[in-house]
């Protein structure tokens, strides 16, 4: 069989991988902000919940989280009369997002805490409410600091999507495995897949760089 | 309390205020008053509690004991019947609106243009319209001589220019009291003059109360109605600039002034 004939099914798989990556990175970014700021909250309930989330999802394997959401949760739901069966796509996106969100939350917390306290004092002196201080003064300065690490996390996330093939989601890794089983042509298939992941990572990195430049454009003014 | 007595009251009053950092006593039962419209300069050796007085007024440091009054109202407390309870955030915000502060390190918002630094708080905190805030912002930039820098970012400005923006930013909130915390200490010597000129022109406005911490003794002498010499968390000596600079009564004041005015001796 000609290697070009692998391209169509692999492309289909790659498209699923792209979608998984985009959705789970966006959702994960949201989790990162919610729980990263939650960890800094003075509300003990919010803070405790955020810390627990971050530690649990950073301290367990993504594969186990994925299996738990896809296989264990529906059975637990049944026991309490809830339908918690998710399509593989949803389970995959949620697991990836929660996992990346836990790492991202620590990045958000760190970047917010790294904003100089003088900025906090200037905002207080100008009588900003604590909410406006966060949104108008702290976060716009903290977000550019988060971006390089967020870029790394997004690429990490792209590579982690390969694990969802294990819950029979037709992503790039899943298609590759299918073709290999059928043709036994491991070298060609895996080489192609390697390059496809690498290509996607390059594009993703470029996108994150653009975003980084956009949120930190004030830093480059006049330079 | 009617308005007549209100305006005769000191606008700032420290009543036996104690401030400690750990075991270190920064303010030691400090009694201190500033009248409306008065320009007061606090001088003294480092660690004597000068900046702490300003930071307590700006609600950046809490006090350990005593009462601070601003405009006759307790700053860090709320009246509850006859007694005083710790101030709520709402009370602090109300009190803060009377004060503006200029920081040693400028502390401009680096992610905002110069003009936005001046309009952000009026729009977000006072609810002024954007157009009005911009108009007022440009007027203030004209006053500090920086209209041509309105759309630049703080990092594109010199230290002296940044501090002039810092002064304009505080004025944009229309405070009754301006606090200057060593406004020229972080500047290169050749940039000090432009900042002092702006402060000097403000000192001519007799409605504005000014409280200044500085090491610029000649400047302090020119603009101040009163000089307070701080030592070890208390006012060691105070009086008119001529008295303090030409005929200080306390030995400690003499030694300090000699050290800062003729450092080569």
Short mmCIF file of C-alpha atoms in Angstrom, two decimals:
data_model
loop_
_atom_site.label_atom_id
_atom_site.label_comp_id
_atom_site.label_asym_id
_atom_site.label_seq_id
_atom_site.Cartn_x
_atom_site.Cartn_y
_atom_site.Cartn_z
CA UNK A 1 0.00 0.00 0.00
CA UNK A 2 1.22 3.45 -0.95
CA UNK A 3 1.97 5.83 2.00
CA UNK A 4 -0.15 8.59 0.39
CA UNK A 5 -3.21 6.47 0.96
CA UNK A 6 -2.65 6.89 4.73
CA UNK A 7 -3.02 10.64 4.48
CA UNK A 8 -6.81 10.83 4.20
CA UNK A 9 -7.60 8.86 7.38
CA UNK A 10 -4.69 10.45 9.23
CA UNK A 11 -5.96 13.92 8.28
CA UNK A 12 -9.37 13.04 9.63
CA UNK A 13 -7.72 12.02 12.86
CA UNK A 14 -5.61 15.15 12.90
CA UNK A 15 -8.73 17.29 12.60
CA UNK A 16 -10.19 15.58 15.69
CA UNK A 17 -6.90 16.21 17.50
CA UNK A 18 -7.03 19.89 16.54
CA UNK A 19 -10.59 20.24 17.81
CA UNK A 20 -9.78 18.45 21.06
CA UNK A 21 -6.76 20.68 21.57
CA UNK A 22 -8.57 23.93 20.86
CA UNK A 23 -11.61 23.18 23.01
CA UNK A 24 -9.69 21.74 25.93
CA UNK A 25 -7.08 24.52 25.89
CA UNK A 26 -9.78 27.21 25.98
CA UNK A 27 -11.77 25.42 28.67
CA UNK A 28 -8.54 24.68 30.54
CA UNK A 29 -7.55 28.35 30.39
CA UNK A 30 -10.90 29.22 31.91
CA UNK A 31 -10.35 26.66 34.71
CA UNK A 32 -6.88 28.10 35.27
CA UNK A 33 -8.25 31.60 35.88
CA UNK A 34 -11.20 30.50 37.99
CA UNK A 35 -9.17 28.25 40.30
CA UNK A 36 -5.96 30.27 40.21
CA UNK A 37 -7.85 33.33 41.43
CA UNK A 38 -9.89 31.07 43.70
CA UNK A 39 -6.72 29.98 45.44
CA UNK A 40 -5.91 33.65 46.13
CA UNK A 41 -9.42 34.32 47.45
CA UNK A 42 -10.01 35.26 51.09
CA UNK A 43 -13.14 33.11 51.07
CA UNK A 44 -12.02 29.86 52.79
CA UNK A 45 -14.55 27.72 50.93
CA UNK A 46 -13.50 28.99 47.50
CA UNK A 47 -9.85 28.80 48.43
CA UNK A 48 -10.14 25.27 49.87
CA UNK A 49 -12.03 24.01 46.83
CA UNK A 50 -9.47 25.53 44.47
CA UNK A 51 -6.52 24.08 46.36
CA UNK A 52 -8.17 20.65 46.43
CA UNK A 53 -8.89 20.76 42.70
CA UNK A 54 -5.34 21.85 41.82
CA UNK A 55 -3.68 19.23 44.00
CA UNK A 56 -5.94 16.36 42.92
CA UNK A 57 -5.59 16.99 39.20
CA UNK A 58 -1.88 17.67 39.35
CA UNK A 59 -1.27 14.70 41.60
CA UNK A 60 -3.02 12.02 39.53
CA UNK A 61 -2.41 10.64 36.07
CA UNK A 62 -4.30 12.15 33.15
CA UNK A 63 -5.01 8.65 31.86
CA UNK A 64 -6.69 7.68 35.12
CA UNK A 65 -8.66 10.94 35.16
CA UNK A 66 -9.82 10.20 31.63
CA UNK A 67 -10.87 6.65 32.44
CA UNK A 68 -12.54 7.80 35.61
CA UNK A 69 -14.66 10.39 33.81
CA UNK A 70 -15.47 8.05 30.92
CA UNK A 71 -15.91 4.70 32.66
CA UNK A 72 -16.38 5.26 36.39
CA UNK A 73 -18.52 8.38 36.48
CA UNK A 74 -21.46 6.87 34.48
CA UNK A 75 -21.64 3.92 36.90
CA UNK A 76 -21.53 6.22 39.92
CA UNK A 77 -24.19 8.35 38.26
CA UNK A 78 -26.37 5.30 37.76
CA UNK A 79 -26.12 4.50 41.43
CA UNK A 80 -27.57 7.89 42.35
CA UNK A 81 -30.00 8.00 39.43
CA UNK A 82 -28.16 10.46 37.19
CA UNK A 83 -27.20 9.96 33.58
CA UNK A 84 -23.49 10.85 33.56
CA UNK A 85 -22.63 9.06 30.35
CA UNK A 86 -20.69 11.44 28.13
CA UNK A 87 -19.74 11.02 24.49
CA UNK A 88 -16.00 10.31 24.18
CA UNK A 89 -15.38 13.81 22.82
CA UNK A 90 -16.91 15.47 25.85
CA UNK A 91 -15.14 13.15 28.30
CA UNK A 92 -11.86 13.78 26.47
CA UNK A 93 -12.21 17.55 26.39
CA UNK A 94 -13.28 17.72 30.04
CA UNK A 95 -10.45 15.50 31.26
CA UNK A 96 -7.82 17.36 29.26
CA UNK A 97 -9.19 20.76 30.31
CA UNK A 98 -9.37 19.91 34.00
CA UNK A 99 -5.84 18.54 33.87
CA UNK A 100 -4.30 21.48 32.05
CA UNK A 101 -6.43 23.88 34.13
CA UNK A 102 -4.85 22.61 37.34
CA UNK A 103 -1.35 23.36 36.05
CA UNK A 104 -2.53 26.67 34.57
CA UNK A 105 -4.11 27.70 37.88
CA UNK A 106 -0.70 27.67 39.54
CA UNK A 107 0.64 29.81 36.70
CA UNK A 108 -2.19 32.32 37.14
CA UNK A 109 -1.66 32.44 40.90
CA UNK A 110 2.06 32.95 40.52
CA UNK A 111 1.74 35.69 37.91
CA UNK A 112 -0.87 37.57 39.93
CA UNK A 113 1.31 37.40 43.03
CA UNK A 114 4.30 38.59 41.02
CA UNK A 115 2.67 41.94 40.19
CA UNK A 116 4.60 44.42 42.37
CA UNK A 117 2.84 45.42 45.57
CA UNK A 118 3.45 49.06 44.64
CA UNK A 119 0.87 48.61 41.88
CA UNK A 120 -1.60 47.37 44.44
CA UNK A 121 -0.81 50.38 46.62
CA UNK A 122 -1.20 52.86 43.75
CA UNK A 123 -4.58 51.32 42.91
CA UNK A 124 -5.63 51.52 46.56
CA UNK A 125 -4.52 55.16 46.77
CA UNK A 126 -6.73 55.89 43.76
CA UNK A 127 -9.58 54.19 45.60
CA UNK A 128 -10.22 51.31 43.20
CA UNK A 129 -12.51 48.61 44.60
CA UNK A 130 -10.74 45.28 45.05
CA UNK A 131 -12.63 43.86 42.08
CA UNK A 132 -11.64 46.70 39.74
CA UNK A 133 -8.11 46.56 41.07
CA UNK A 134 -7.96 42.93 39.98
CA UNK A 135 -9.50 43.40 36.53
CA UNK A 136 -8.06 46.76 35.59
CA UNK A 137 -4.65 46.82 37.24
CA UNK A 138 -3.45 43.38 38.33
CA UNK A 139 -4.63 41.01 35.58
CA UNK A 140 -3.58 43.17 32.61
CA UNK A 141 -0.06 43.13 34.04
CA UNK A 142 -0.15 39.47 35.12
CA UNK A 143 -1.49 37.97 31.88
CA UNK A 144 1.58 38.77 29.73
CA UNK A 145 3.68 37.07 32.43
CA UNK A 146 1.55 33.92 32.15
CA UNK A 147 1.74 33.64 28.39
CA UNK A 148 5.10 31.86 27.87
CA UNK A 149 4.08 29.13 30.33
CA UNK A 150 0.59 28.96 28.86
CA UNK A 151 2.24 28.39 25.47
CA UNK A 152 4.13 25.42 26.87
CA UNK A 153 0.99 24.06 28.51
CA UNK A 154 -0.96 24.32 25.25
CA UNK A 155 1.68 22.26 23.39
CA UNK A 156 1.74 19.80 26.29
CA UNK A 157 -2.02 19.59 25.94
CA UNK A 158 -1.82 18.92 22.21
CA UNK A 159 0.48 15.96 22.86
CA UNK A 160 -1.68 14.70 25.71
CA UNK A 161 -4.68 14.45 23.38
CA UNK A 162 -3.14 11.20 22.08
CA UNK A 163 -4.35 9.54 25.29
CA UNK A 164 -8.00 9.97 24.31
CA UNK A 165 -7.53 7.37 21.58
CA UNK A 166 -7.78 4.94 24.48
CA UNK A 167 -11.46 5.79 24.93
CA UNK A 168 -12.02 5.02 21.23
CA UNK A 169 -11.99 8.61 20.07
CA UNK A 170 -10.88 8.81 16.44
CA UNK A 171 -8.01 11.26 16.87
CA UNK A 172 -4.65 11.16 15.10
CA UNK A 173 -3.12 8.55 17.41
CA UNK A 174 -6.23 6.36 17.10
CA UNK A 175 -6.17 6.49 13.27
CA UNK A 176 -2.47 5.72 13.25
CA UNK A 177 -3.03 2.66 15.40
CA UNK A 178 -5.84 1.51 13.10
CA UNK A 179 -3.73 1.83 9.96
CA UNK A 180 -0.76 0.12 11.59
CA UNK A 181 -2.90 -2.82 12.69
CA UNK A 182 -4.17 -3.15 9.15
CA UNK A 183 -0.94 -2.67 7.22
CA UNK A 184 1.80 -3.55 9.76
CA UNK A 185 3.70 -0.59 8.22
CA UNK A 186 4.85 0.88 11.56
CA UNK A 187 7.77 2.89 10.26
CA UNK A 188 5.81 4.88 7.67
CA UNK A 189 2.73 5.39 9.83
CA UNK A 190 4.52 6.52 12.94
CA UNK A 191 6.94 8.72 11.02
CA UNK A 192 4.02 10.46 9.34
CA UNK A 193 2.23 10.87 12.67
CA UNK A 194 5.38 12.24 14.27
CA UNK A 195 5.64 14.94 11.63
CA UNK A 196 1.94 15.73 11.84
CA UNK A 197 2.08 16.27 15.62
CA UNK A 198 5.21 18.34 15.18
CA UNK A 199 3.55 20.47 12.49
CA UNK A 200 0.52 21.08 14.68
CA UNK A 201 2.77 21.99 17.61
CA UNK A 202 4.60 24.52 15.45
CA UNK A 203 1.34 26.17 14.41
CA UNK A 204 0.07 26.17 17.99
CA UNK A 205 3.30 27.70 19.28
CA UNK A 206 3.07 30.43 16.64
CA UNK A 207 -0.54 31.17 17.63
CA UNK A 208 0.41 31.40 21.32
CA UNK A 209 3.30 33.73 20.45
CA UNK A 210 0.92 36.03 18.58
CA UNK A 211 -1.46 36.01 21.53
CA UNK A 212 1.46 36.71 23.87
CA UNK A 213 2.50 39.68 21.76
CA UNK A 214 -1.08 40.95 21.66
CA UNK A 215 -1.72 40.88 25.43
CA UNK A 216 1.69 42.41 26.11
CA UNK A 217 1.67 44.96 23.29
CA UNK A 218 2.06 47.85 25.74
CA UNK A 219 5.44 46.45 26.74
CA UNK A 220 6.77 46.78 23.19
CA UNK A 221 5.55 50.36 22.65
CA UNK A 222 8.35 52.54 21.31
CA UNK A 223 10.92 49.76 21.44
CA UNK B 1 -21.05 69.43 63.91
CA UNK B 2 -21.71 72.47 61.71
CA UNK B 3 -19.58 73.67 58.85
CA UNK B 4 -18.01 76.60 60.67
CA UNK B 5 -16.39 74.47 63.37
CA UNK B 6 -15.59 71.87 60.73
CA UNK B 7 -13.32 74.18 58.75
CA UNK B 8 -11.50 75.34 61.90
CA UNK B 9 -10.73 71.76 62.88
CA UNK B 10 -7.41 70.43 61.69
CA UNK B 11 -7.90 68.45 58.47
CA UNK B 12 -5.43 65.85 59.74
CA UNK B 13 -4.96 64.87 63.32
CA UNK B 14 -2.92 62.06 64.84
CA UNK B 15 -3.97 61.38 68.43
CA UNK B 16 -1.42 59.26 70.32
CA UNK B 17 -0.89 57.04 67.30
CA UNK B 18 1.27 53.97 67.74
CA UNK B 19 2.65 51.96 64.84
CA UNK B 20 4.87 48.94 65.30
CA UNK B 21 6.54 46.64 62.82
CA UNK B 22 7.15 43.59 64.98
CA UNK B 23 9.12 44.81 68.00
CA UNK B 24 10.21 47.98 66.27
CA UNK B 25 8.19 51.03 67.28
CA UNK B 26 7.87 53.29 64.25
CA UNK B 27 5.41 55.83 65.65
CA UNK B 28 5.53 56.32 69.39
CA UNK B 29 2.25 57.88 70.60
CA UNK B 30 2.50 60.48 67.87
CA UNK B 31 0.46 63.68 68.19
CA UNK B 32 0.40 65.62 64.96
CA UNK B 33 -1.95 68.10 63.31
CA UNK B 34 -2.23 69.72 59.90
CA UNK B 35 -4.57 72.64 59.25
CA UNK B 36 -6.65 73.05 56.11
CA UNK B 37 -4.58 74.48 53.28
CA UNK B 38 -1.36 74.14 55.26
CA UNK B 39 1.83 72.96 53.54
CA UNK B 40 3.81 70.85 55.97
CA UNK B 41 7.13 69.15 55.34
CA UNK B 42 8.32 66.26 57.45
CA UNK B 43 12.07 65.87 57.71
CA UNK B 44 14.18 63.53 59.76
CA UNK B 45 16.60 60.60 59.66
CA UNK B 46 15.55 57.43 57.85
CA UNK B 47 13.52 55.11 60.04
CA UNK B 48 12.07 58.03 61.99
CA UNK B 49 8.53 57.22 60.76
CA UNK B 50 8.17 60.00 58.18
CA UNK B 51 6.85 57.89 55.32
CA UNK B 52 4.77 55.81 57.71
CA UNK B 53 2.72 58.90 58.56
CA UNK B 54 1.81 59.28 54.88
CA UNK B 55 1.20 55.57 54.37
CA UNK B 56 -1.15 55.43 57.37
CA UNK B 57 -3.10 58.38 55.96
CA UNK B 58 -3.35 56.68 52.57
CA UNK B 59 -4.62 53.54 54.40
CA UNK B 60 -1.66 51.51 53.18
CA UNK B 61 -0.57 50.76 56.76
CA UNK B 62 -2.84 50.06 59.70
CA UNK B 63 -2.22 51.59 63.10
CA UNK B 64 -1.72 49.68 66.33
CA UNK B 65 -3.13 52.25 68.74
CA UNK B 66 -4.50 55.77 68.91
CA UNK B 67 -6.82 57.50 66.46
CA UNK B 68 -6.16 59.26 63.16
CA UNK B 69 -8.69 61.89 62.07
CA UNK B 70 -9.15 63.19 58.55
CA UNK B 71 -11.58 66.08 58.21
CA UNK B 72 -12.73 65.46 61.79
CA UNK B 73 -13.72 61.85 61.08
CA UNK B 74 -11.72 58.90 62.39
CA UNK B 75 -9.86 57.25 59.50
CA UNK B 76 -9.16 53.76 60.79
CA UNK B 77 -12.27 53.65 62.99
CA UNK B 78 -15.97 54.18 62.71
CA UNK B 79 -18.06 55.90 65.33
CA UNK B 80 -20.44 53.44 66.96
CA UNK B 81 -22.47 55.36 69.50
CA UNK B 82 -19.81 56.79 71.81
CA UNK B 83 -17.13 54.22 71.06
CA UNK B 84 -14.94 53.53 68.04
CA UNK B 85 -15.02 50.31 66.03
CA UNK B 86 -12.55 49.24 63.32
CA UNK B 87 -13.33 50.82 59.97
CA UNK B 88 -15.15 48.88 57.27
CA UNK B 89 -13.86 48.82 53.69
CA UNK B 90 -16.75 51.10 52.76
CA UNK B 91 -15.68 53.66 55.39
CA UNK B 92 -12.07 53.48 54.23
CA UNK B 93 -13.08 54.07 50.62
CA UNK B 94 -15.12 57.10 51.64
CA UNK B 95 -12.23 58.53 53.66
CA UNK B 96 -9.62 57.76 50.99
CA UNK B 97 -11.41 59.90 48.44
CA UNK B 98 -10.10 62.99 50.26
CA UNK B 99 -6.46 62.00 49.86
CA UNK B 100 -4.05 61.69 46.97
CA UNK B 101 -0.57 60.23 47.09
CA UNK B 102 2.61 60.64 45.06
CA UNK B 103 5.03 57.74 45.45
CA UNK B 104 8.81 57.68 45.55
CA UNK B 105 8.90 55.11 42.74
CA UNK B 106 6.05 56.81 40.78
CA UNK B 107 4.06 53.54 40.59
CA UNK B 108 2.39 54.45 37.31
CA UNK B 109 0.33 51.74 35.66
CA UNK B 110 2.74 50.39 33.02
CA UNK B 111 0.03 48.88 30.81
CA UNK B 112 -1.78 52.16 30.31
CA UNK B 113 -0.85 55.22 28.29
CA UNK B 114 -0.04 58.40 30.17
CA UNK B 115 -3.51 59.83 29.52
CA UNK B 116 -5.18 56.56 30.51
CA UNK B 117 -3.23 56.63 33.78
CA UNK B 118 -4.99 59.93 34.49
CA UNK B 119 -8.48 58.93 33.33
CA UNK B 120 -8.80 55.35 34.59
CA UNK B 121 -9.57 56.11 38.24
CA UNK B 122 -11.88 59.09 37.59
CA UNK B 123 -13.88 56.93 35.14
CA UNK B 124 -13.83 53.67 37.11
CA UNK B 125 -14.00 55.04 40.66
CA UNK B 126 -15.73 58.42 40.45
CA UNK B 127 -17.98 57.54 37.49
CA UNK B 128 -16.89 60.55 35.44
CA UNK B 129 -17.65 60.26 31.70
CA UNK B 130 -14.71 59.28 29.49
CA UNK B 131 -14.89 62.52 27.52
CA UNK B 132 -14.86 64.60 30.67
CA UNK B 133 -12.05 62.58 32.22
CA UNK B 134 -9.98 63.00 29.06
CA UNK B 135 -10.56 66.74 29.02
CA UNK B 136 -9.51 67.05 32.65
CA UNK B 137 -6.59 64.68 32.00
CA UNK B 138 -5.28 66.89 29.20
CA UNK B 139 -5.63 69.97 31.41
CA UNK B 140 -3.54 68.28 34.08
CA UNK B 141 -0.95 67.19 31.52
CA UNK B 142 -0.75 70.78 30.38
CA UNK B 143 -0.20 71.87 33.97
CA UNK B 144 2.73 69.45 34.34
CA UNK B 145 3.98 70.25 30.82
CA UNK B 146 3.45 66.82 29.24
CA UNK B 147 0.62 67.19 26.70
CA UNK B 148 2.89 65.82 23.96
CA UNK B 149 3.43 62.59 25.93
CA UNK B 150 -0.29 61.76 26.39
CA UNK B 151 -0.26 58.65 24.22
CA UNK B 152 3.07 57.23 25.32
CA UNK B 153 3.53 54.49 27.86
CA UNK B 154 5.27 55.19 31.20
CA UNK B 155 8.41 53.24 30.25
CA UNK B 156 8.94 55.65 27.35
CA UNK B 157 9.23 58.60 29.75
CA UNK B 158 12.12 59.83 31.88
CA UNK B 159 11.85 59.50 35.65
CA UNK B 160 11.09 63.18 36.04
CA UNK B 161 8.32 62.97 33.45
CA UNK B 162 6.91 59.85 35.10
CA UNK B 163 6.76 61.58 38.46
CA UNK B 164 4.98 64.58 36.91
CA UNK B 165 2.41 62.12 35.55
CA UNK B 166 2.22 60.62 39.05
CA UNK B 167 1.35 64.02 40.47
CA UNK B 168 -1.24 64.65 37.74
CA UNK B 169 -2.75 61.21 38.33
CA UNK B 170 -3.28 61.93 42.02
CA UNK B 171 -4.73 65.38 41.25
CA UNK B 172 -7.19 63.87 38.76
CA UNK B 173 -9.12 62.47 41.74
CA UNK B 174 -9.52 66.01 43.15
CA UNK B 175 -8.16 65.25 46.63
CA UNK B 176 -8.25 67.77 49.47
CA UNK B 177 -4.92 66.56 50.81
CA UNK B 178 -1.88 65.66 48.72
CA UNK B 179 0.72 63.36 50.21
CA UNK B 180 4.20 63.40 48.67
CA UNK B 181 6.39 60.49 49.77
CA UNK B 182 9.97 61.44 48.85
CA UNK B 183 8.85 62.40 45.33
CA UNK B 184 12.34 63.18 44.04
CA UNK B 185 14.44 60.57 45.87
CA UNK B 186 14.42 58.09 42.98
CA UNK B 187 15.33 60.70 40.35
CA UNK B 188 18.62 61.54 38.70
CA UNK B 189 19.82 64.90 40.07
CA UNK B 190 19.20 66.77 36.81
CA UNK B 191 15.53 65.69 36.80
CA UNK B 192 14.71 66.81 40.34
CA UNK B 193 14.08 70.44 39.40
CA UNK B 194 11.23 69.79 36.95
CA UNK B 195 9.33 67.80 39.58
CA UNK B 196 9.93 70.36 42.32
CA UNK B 197 8.66 73.09 40.00
CA UNK B 198 5.37 71.28 39.59
CA UNK B 199 5.01 70.78 43.34
CA UNK B 200 5.93 74.43 43.91
CA UNK B 201 3.15 75.61 41.59
CA UNK B 202 0.71 73.39 43.53
CA UNK B 203 1.82 74.93 46.80
CA UNK B 204 0.43 78.26 45.56
CA UNK B 205 -3.10 76.82 45.61
CA UNK B 206 -4.20 77.72 49.07
CA UNK B 207 -7.15 75.29 49.21
CA UNK B 208 -4.94 72.29 48.83
CA UNK B 209 -3.39 70.79 51.95
CA UNK B 210 0.05 69.35 51.33
CA UNK B 211 2.06 66.93 53.39
CA UNK B 212 5.53 66.34 52.06
CA UNK B 213 8.34 63.99 53.04
CA UNK B 214 11.57 65.03 51.38
CA UNK B 215 15.32 65.38 51.71
CA UNK B 216 15.33 68.52 49.52
CA UNK B 217 15.90 70.98 52.37
CA UNK B 218 16.12 74.16 50.30
CA UNK B 219 12.89 73.29 48.56
CA UNK B 220 11.19 72.44 51.85
CA UNK B 221 12.20 75.83 53.17
CA UNK B 222 10.67 77.61 50.17
CA UNK B 223 7.28 75.90 49.98
CA UNK B 224 6.44 74.92 53.57
CA UNK B 225 4.37 76.78 56.11
CA UNK B 226 5.76 74.49 58.77
CA UNK B 227 8.60 72.01 59.13
CA UNK B 228 8.31 69.00 61.42
CA UNK B 229 11.49 67.27 62.48
CA UNK B 230 10.79 63.61 63.22
CA UNK B 231 13.05 61.51 65.38
CA UNK B 232 12.34 58.04 66.72
CA UNK B 233 8.63 58.09 65.91
CA UNK B 234 7.85 61.44 67.42
CA UNK B 235 8.01 65.11 66.51
CA UNK B 236 11.20 66.30 68.10
CA UNK B 237 10.81 69.89 66.96
CA UNK B 238 8.52 71.86 64.67
CA UNK B 239 8.07 75.43 63.55
CA UNK B 240 8.31 77.90 60.70
CA UNK B 241 11.00 77.05 58.14
CA UNK B 242 13.16 80.04 59.17
CA UNK B 243 13.12 78.94 62.80
CA UNK B 244 13.96 75.33 62.10
CA UNK B 245 16.63 75.99 59.48
CA UNK B 246 18.32 79.00 61.06
CA UNK B 247 17.79 78.58 64.78
CA UNK B 248 16.83 75.03 65.72
CA UNK B 249 16.35 74.64 69.46
CA UNK B 250 17.06 70.94 69.76
CA UNK B 251 20.55 69.55 69.58
CA UNK B 252 19.22 66.54 67.61
CA UNK B 253 17.72 68.84 64.96
CA UNK B 254 20.96 70.80 64.67
CA UNK B 255 22.97 67.63 64.19
CA UNK B 256 20.58 66.32 61.54
CA UNK B 257 20.50 69.59 59.58
CA UNK B 258 24.25 69.91 59.75
CA UNK B 259 24.63 66.38 58.40
CA UNK B 260 22.28 66.92 55.46
CA UNK B 261 23.17 70.53 54.63
CA UNK B 262 26.97 70.36 54.92
CA UNK B 263 27.74 66.69 54.44
CA UNK B 264 31.42 67.46 53.69
CA UNK B 265 32.22 68.91 57.11
#
